[in-house]
Amino acid sequence: MSTVNSKDGTIIAFDESGKGPALIMVGGAMVQRAMDMSATQLPQHFRVFNYDRRGRGGSSDTQPFAVEREIEDIEALINEAGGSAYLFGISSGGALALQAALKLGSKVRKLALYEVPYNDDPSARQAWKDYRKQLNTLLAEGRNGDAVGLFMMFVGMPADQ
């Protein structure tokens, strides 16, 4: 495990493998690098950076949370990789990778996204607004476990599980 410091001092833990152009794996909400998203072929062609998003695994967490801080985390990894990288994001990590590409410009060489949770259907948009309101309330009350439960229910996990 290696680490890099983000702009706000958050420690970002990552594993690095392979040779070639840098590829940063941006995991979804419940992913950490121990789950190793990289297929066995990727390190044959890329220098793969598999990292723990802030607050997960070996990475620390500096409050308050903001998407901009997570983009700074990706930028710190890109800088560690030599100043530019490909990004692969899955689920909410895909949304984050897209936001990072928009903000970081030429530092992101290419972008690959998988199962990004975008849905423009009016009922889905309202469900997202309702979820965010509930989520913000739970987080403000320090009910992090309940926030995880709310997320799991929002993405379709049955209540009994």
XYZ file of C-alpha atoms in Angstrom:
161
model
C 0.000 0.000 0.000
C 1.161 3.513 -0.848
C -0.355 6.839 0.123
C -0.618 10.347 -1.254
C -1.878 13.486 0.488
C -4.820 15.307 -1.024
C -4.999 19.112 -1.052
C -6.887 19.244 2.292
C -4.466 16.810 3.980
C -6.605 13.699 3.580
C -4.443 10.605 3.187
C -5.413 8.582 0.123
C -4.327 4.919 0.163
C -3.652 3.158 -3.123
C -2.099 0.093 -4.698
C -0.148 0.383 -7.921
C 0.545 -2.399 -10.410
C 1.634 -2.819 -13.993
C 3.436 -0.691 -16.537
C 2.263 1.704 -19.195
C 0.011 4.735 -19.144
C -1.545 5.551 -15.765
C -5.105 4.288 -15.186
C -6.932 5.331 -12.032
C -9.791 3.077 -10.929
C -12.576 5.151 -9.310
C -14.773 2.784 -7.321
C -18.420 3.137 -6.418
C -19.856 4.152 -3.057
C -19.241 0.851 -1.285
C -15.992 -0.148 -3.018
C -12.509 -0.132 -1.537
C -9.220 -1.199 -3.085
C -9.253 -4.545 -1.232
C -12.023 -5.542 -3.664
C -9.556 -4.954 -6.553
C -11.655 -3.791 -9.495
C -8.784 -4.263 -11.979
C -9.142 -7.219 -14.299
C -6.028 -9.349 -14.545
C -5.245 -8.012 -18.035
C -5.166 -4.317 -17.096
C -1.715 -4.306 -15.431
C -0.320 -5.875 -18.612
C -1.162 -2.670 -20.485
C -1.518 0.053 -17.857
C 0.022 1.325 -14.657
C -3.089 0.752 -12.543
C -3.833 2.872 -9.471
C -6.529 1.207 -7.369
C -7.360 3.541 -4.477
C -9.632 3.862 -1.472
C -11.923 6.842 -1.825
C -11.829 9.090 1.240
C -13.424 7.560 4.314
C -12.963 4.028 2.996
C -10.332 1.349 3.615
C -6.900 2.846 4.281
C -7.807 6.430 3.327
C -8.592 9.021 5.954
C -11.561 11.394 5.861
C -11.532 15.132 6.349
C -14.899 16.780 6.949
C -17.005 18.288 5.577
C -17.528 16.037 2.577
C -17.725 17.655 -0.854
C -17.431 16.292 -4.378
C -14.720 18.899 -4.964
C -12.572 17.211 -2.283
C -12.922 13.850 -4.037
C -11.842 15.506 -7.291
C -8.788 16.851 -5.434
C -8.088 13.260 -4.328
C -8.123 12.112 -7.957
C -5.900 15.035 -8.908
C -3.395 14.044 -6.197
C -3.299 10.534 -7.681
C -2.888 11.948 -11.194
C 0.013 14.083 -9.969
C 1.528 10.993 -8.316
C 1.186 9.187 -11.655
C 3.126 11.900 -13.501
C 0.549 14.561 -14.318
C -1.974 12.795 -16.557
C -3.988 9.585 -16.435
C -6.916 7.629 -17.813
C -9.898 7.323 -15.459
C -12.223 4.337 -15.154
C -15.246 4.861 -12.938
C -17.987 2.478 -11.903
C -21.373 3.520 -10.504
C -21.021 6.674 -8.363
C -17.286 6.496 -9.105
C -18.209 6.955 -12.762
C -20.120 10.121 -11.933
C -17.126 11.297 -9.907
C -14.705 10.445 -12.742
C -16.850 12.443 -15.174
C -16.858 15.457 -12.837
C -13.079 15.119 -12.425
C -12.589 15.040 -16.196
C -14.634 18.213 -16.578
C -12.680 20.010 -13.838
C -9.169 18.691 -14.534
C -9.199 19.040 -18.331
C -6.078 17.722 -20.075
C -4.883 15.917 -16.923
C -7.522 13.288 -17.799
C -6.390 11.652 -21.032
C -9.397 9.375 -21.537
C -12.470 8.377 -19.596
C -14.354 5.069 -19.303
C -17.604 4.840 -17.331
C -19.687 1.849 -16.271
C -23.192 1.867 -14.782
C -23.214 5.551 -13.896
C -26.431 6.271 -11.959
C -27.915 8.949 -14.223
C -31.632 8.869 -14.990
C -33.571 11.811 -16.413
C -37.008 10.287 -15.883
C -39.080 12.772 -13.805
C -40.023 10.184 -11.165
C -36.380 9.074 -10.849
C -35.279 12.696 -10.479
C -37.836 13.210 -7.689
C -36.766 9.993 -5.964
C -33.150 11.249 -6.092
C -34.150 14.597 -4.543
C -36.073 12.821 -1.773
C -33.153 10.470 -1.131
C -30.654 13.343 -0.938
C -32.856 15.205 1.534
C -33.127 12.127 3.787
C -29.422 11.404 3.392
C -28.400 14.926 4.367
C -30.620 14.758 7.463
C -29.130 11.433 8.572
C -25.561 12.642 8.021
C -26.209 15.915 9.846
C -27.476 13.867 12.810
C -24.356 11.673 12.723
C -26.408 8.591 11.844
C -23.878 7.158 9.403
C -25.090 3.557 9.711
C -28.638 4.627 8.904
C -27.261 6.604 5.936
C -25.649 3.430 4.578
C -28.929 1.565 5.084
C -30.820 4.300 3.250
C -28.360 4.077 0.350
C -28.680 0.299 0.160
C -32.479 0.563 0.078
C -32.282 3.321 -2.571
C -30.215 1.090 -4.880
C -32.653 -1.802 -4.492
C -31.495 -3.908 -1.562
C -34.504 -5.609 0.081
C -35.321 -4.225 3.544
C -34.862 -7.594 5.250
C -31.259 -7.762 4.075
